[in-house]
mmCIF file of C-alpha atoms in Angstrom:
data_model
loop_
_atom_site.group_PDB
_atom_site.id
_atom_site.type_symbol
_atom_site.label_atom_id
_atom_site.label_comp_id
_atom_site.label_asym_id
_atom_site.label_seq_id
_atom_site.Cartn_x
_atom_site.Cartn_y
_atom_site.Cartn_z
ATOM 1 C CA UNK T 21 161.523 -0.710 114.869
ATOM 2 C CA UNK T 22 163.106 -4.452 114.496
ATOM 3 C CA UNK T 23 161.526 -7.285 113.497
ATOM 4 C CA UNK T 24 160.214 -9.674 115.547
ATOM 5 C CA UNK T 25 161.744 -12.470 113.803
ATOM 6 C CA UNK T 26 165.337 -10.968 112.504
ATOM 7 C CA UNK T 27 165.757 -14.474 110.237
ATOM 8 C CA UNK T 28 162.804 -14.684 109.034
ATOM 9 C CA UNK T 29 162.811 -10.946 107.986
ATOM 10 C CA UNK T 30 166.158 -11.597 106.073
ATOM 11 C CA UNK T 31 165.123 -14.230 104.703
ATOM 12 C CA UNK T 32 161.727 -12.226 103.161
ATOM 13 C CA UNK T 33 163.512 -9.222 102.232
ATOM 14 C CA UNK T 34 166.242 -11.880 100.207
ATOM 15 C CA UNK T 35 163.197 -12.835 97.796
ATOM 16 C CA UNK T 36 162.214 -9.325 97.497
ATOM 17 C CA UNK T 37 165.649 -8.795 96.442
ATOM 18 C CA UNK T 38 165.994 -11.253 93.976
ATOM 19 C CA UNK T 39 162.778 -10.386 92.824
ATOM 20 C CA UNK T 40 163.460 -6.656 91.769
ATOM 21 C CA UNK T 41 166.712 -8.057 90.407
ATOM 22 C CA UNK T 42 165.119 -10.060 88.015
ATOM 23 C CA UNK T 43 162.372 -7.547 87.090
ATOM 24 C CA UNK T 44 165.498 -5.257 86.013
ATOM 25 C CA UNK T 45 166.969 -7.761 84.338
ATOM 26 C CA UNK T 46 163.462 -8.061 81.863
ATOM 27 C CA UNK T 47 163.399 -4.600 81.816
ATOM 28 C CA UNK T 48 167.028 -4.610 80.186
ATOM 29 C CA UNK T 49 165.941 -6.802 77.483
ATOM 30 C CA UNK T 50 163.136 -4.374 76.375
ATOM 31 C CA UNK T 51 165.648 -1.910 75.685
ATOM 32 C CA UNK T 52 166.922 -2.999 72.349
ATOM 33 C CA UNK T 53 163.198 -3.023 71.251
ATOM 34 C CA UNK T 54 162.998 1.031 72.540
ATOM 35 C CA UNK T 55 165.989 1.454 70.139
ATOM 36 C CA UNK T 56 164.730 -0.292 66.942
ATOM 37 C CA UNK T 57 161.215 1.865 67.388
ATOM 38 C CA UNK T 58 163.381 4.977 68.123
ATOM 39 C CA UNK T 59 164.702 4.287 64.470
ATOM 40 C CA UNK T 60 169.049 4.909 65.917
ATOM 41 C CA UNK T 61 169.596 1.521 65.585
ATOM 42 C CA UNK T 62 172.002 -0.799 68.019
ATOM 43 C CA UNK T 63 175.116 -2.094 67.290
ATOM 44 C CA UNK T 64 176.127 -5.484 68.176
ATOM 45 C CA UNK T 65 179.051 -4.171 71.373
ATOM 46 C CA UNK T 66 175.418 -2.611 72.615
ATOM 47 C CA UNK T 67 173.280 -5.695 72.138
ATOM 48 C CA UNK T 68 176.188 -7.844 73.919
ATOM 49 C CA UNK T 69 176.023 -5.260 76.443
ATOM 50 C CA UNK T 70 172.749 -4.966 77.409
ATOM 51 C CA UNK T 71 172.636 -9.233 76.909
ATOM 52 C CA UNK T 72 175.396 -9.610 79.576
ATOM 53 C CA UNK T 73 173.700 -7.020 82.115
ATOM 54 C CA UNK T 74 170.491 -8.798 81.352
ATOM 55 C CA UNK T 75 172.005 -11.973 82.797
ATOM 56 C CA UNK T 76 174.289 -10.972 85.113
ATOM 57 C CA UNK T 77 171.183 -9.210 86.437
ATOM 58 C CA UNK T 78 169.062 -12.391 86.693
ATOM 59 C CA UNK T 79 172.416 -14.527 87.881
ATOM 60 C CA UNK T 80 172.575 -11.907 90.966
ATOM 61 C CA UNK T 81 169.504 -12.540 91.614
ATOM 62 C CA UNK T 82 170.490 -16.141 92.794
ATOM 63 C CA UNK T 83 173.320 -14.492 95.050
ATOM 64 C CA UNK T 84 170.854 -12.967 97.542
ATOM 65 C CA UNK T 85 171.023 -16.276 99.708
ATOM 66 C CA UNK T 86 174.707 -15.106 100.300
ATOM 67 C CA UNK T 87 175.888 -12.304 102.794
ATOM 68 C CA UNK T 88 177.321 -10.030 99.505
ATOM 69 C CA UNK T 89 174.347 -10.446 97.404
ATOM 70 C CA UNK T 90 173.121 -6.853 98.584
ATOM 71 C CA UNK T 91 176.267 -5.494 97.687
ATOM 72 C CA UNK T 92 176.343 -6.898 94.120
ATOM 73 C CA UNK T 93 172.958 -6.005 93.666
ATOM 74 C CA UNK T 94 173.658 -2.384 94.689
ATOM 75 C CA UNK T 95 176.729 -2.027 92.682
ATOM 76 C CA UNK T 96 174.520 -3.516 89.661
ATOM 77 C CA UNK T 97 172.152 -0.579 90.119
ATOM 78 C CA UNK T 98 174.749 1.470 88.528
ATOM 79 C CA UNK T 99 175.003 0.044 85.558
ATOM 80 C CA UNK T 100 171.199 -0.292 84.996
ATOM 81 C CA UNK T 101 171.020 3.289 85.467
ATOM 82 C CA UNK T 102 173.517 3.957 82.674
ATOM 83 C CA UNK T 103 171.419 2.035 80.382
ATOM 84 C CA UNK T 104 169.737 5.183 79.653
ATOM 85 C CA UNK T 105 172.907 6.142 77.537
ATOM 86 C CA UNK T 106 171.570 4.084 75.464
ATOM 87 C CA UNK T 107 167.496 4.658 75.375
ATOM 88 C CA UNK T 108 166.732 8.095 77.034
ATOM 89 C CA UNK T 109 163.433 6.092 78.652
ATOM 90 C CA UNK T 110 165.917 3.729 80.508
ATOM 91 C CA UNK T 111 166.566 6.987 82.935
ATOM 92 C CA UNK T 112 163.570 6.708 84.040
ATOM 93 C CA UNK T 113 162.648 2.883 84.436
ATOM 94 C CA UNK T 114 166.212 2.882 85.468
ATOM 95 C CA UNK T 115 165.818 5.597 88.258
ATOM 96 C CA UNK T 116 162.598 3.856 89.376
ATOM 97 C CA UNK T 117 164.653 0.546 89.699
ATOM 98 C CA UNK T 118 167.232 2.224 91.676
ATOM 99 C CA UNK T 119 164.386 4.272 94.259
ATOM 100 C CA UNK T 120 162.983 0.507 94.628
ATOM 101 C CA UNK T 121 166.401 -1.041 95.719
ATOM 102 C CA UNK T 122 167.275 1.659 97.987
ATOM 103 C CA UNK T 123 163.767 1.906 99.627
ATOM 104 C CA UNK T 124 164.563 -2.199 100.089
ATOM 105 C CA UNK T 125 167.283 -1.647 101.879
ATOM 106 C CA UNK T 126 166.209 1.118 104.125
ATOM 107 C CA UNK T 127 163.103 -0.917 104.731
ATOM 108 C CA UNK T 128 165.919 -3.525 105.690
ATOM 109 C CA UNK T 129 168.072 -1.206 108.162
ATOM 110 C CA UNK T 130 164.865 -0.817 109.843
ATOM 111 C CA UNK T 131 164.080 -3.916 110.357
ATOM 112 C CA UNK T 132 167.321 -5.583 110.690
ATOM 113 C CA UNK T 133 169.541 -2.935 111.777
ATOM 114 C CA UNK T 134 171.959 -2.933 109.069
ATOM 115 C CA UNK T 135 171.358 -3.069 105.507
ATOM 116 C CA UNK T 136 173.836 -5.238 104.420
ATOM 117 C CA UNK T 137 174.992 -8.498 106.483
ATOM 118 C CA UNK T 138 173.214 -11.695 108.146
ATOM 119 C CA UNK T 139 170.568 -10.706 111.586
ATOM 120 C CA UNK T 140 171.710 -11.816 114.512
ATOM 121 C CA UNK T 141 169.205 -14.529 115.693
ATOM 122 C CA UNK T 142 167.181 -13.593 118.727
ATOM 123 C CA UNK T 143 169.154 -14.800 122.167
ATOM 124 C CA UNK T 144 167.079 -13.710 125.172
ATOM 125 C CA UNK T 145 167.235 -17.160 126.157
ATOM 126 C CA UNK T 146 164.386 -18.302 124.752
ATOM 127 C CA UNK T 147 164.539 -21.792 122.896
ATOM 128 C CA UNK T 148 161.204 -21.352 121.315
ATOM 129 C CA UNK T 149 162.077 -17.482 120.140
#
C-alpha cells in the first residue's frame, strides 16, 4: 500500500516523529525522580547524562524536517534504551519507546516505500496530483 499523497505522508509521519522524540525526551527527565524514590541516589556524571539525552532528545526532534532526522532519531533509541542501567523501570518505558519508533517507521516503508529518505512526488503527469 502507498500513499496517495507521498509528500504529504512524509510530511505527517515527520510530526509524528518529532512528537515521540520529544515524549522520550520528558520521559528521560522523570528518571532522576525514579532514582531519588528508589532511595540509590544519582550522581552528578548521571544527572548530566540523562540532562544531555533529555535535550539532545528534544533538539532531534527539530531535525525531522531534514532527510537524516530518522536516522538520528533511530540511533537515539539506543541510548534511551540504556537508560534503564540506570532505573530498572526505564527498560520498560524505554522498550515501549523503541516498539513506537520502529512501528513509525514500518508504518512509513509502507506508505512511502522506504523508511528513511524524502518520497518521490507523484509524476504521472498530472499537474493537479
Amino acid at each position: 500500500m502507498t500513499a496517495p499523497d507521498p509528500v504529504r505522508a512524509a510530511r505527517a509521519l515527520r510530526g509524528s516523529a518529532a512528537a515521540v522524540l520529544v515524549l522520550e525526551g520528558i520521559a528521560v527527565l522523570f528518571v532522576p525522580r525514579g532514582i531519588a524514590q528508589s532511595g540509590d541516589g544519582l550522581g552528578g556524571v548521571e544527572l548530566i547524562l540523562l540532562l544531555v539525552l533529555a535535550g539532545v532528545l528534544v533538539l532531534a526532534s527539530g531535525v525531522q524536517r531534514r532527510p537524516q532526522g530518522l536516522v538520528v532519531g533511530t540511533a537515539l533509541q539506543v541510548p534511551l534504551l540504556l537508560t534503564g542501567l540506570l532505573n530498572g523501570a526505564m527498560w520498560f518505558v524505554g522498550g515501549v519507546f523503541v516498539l513506537i519508533w520502529l512501528y513509525l517507521l514500518q508504518i512509513r516503508k509502507e506508505l512511502l516505500g522506504s523508511p528513511f529518505g524524502d518520497p518521490a512526488p507523484r509524476g504521472d503527469g498530472d499537474p493537479a496530483a
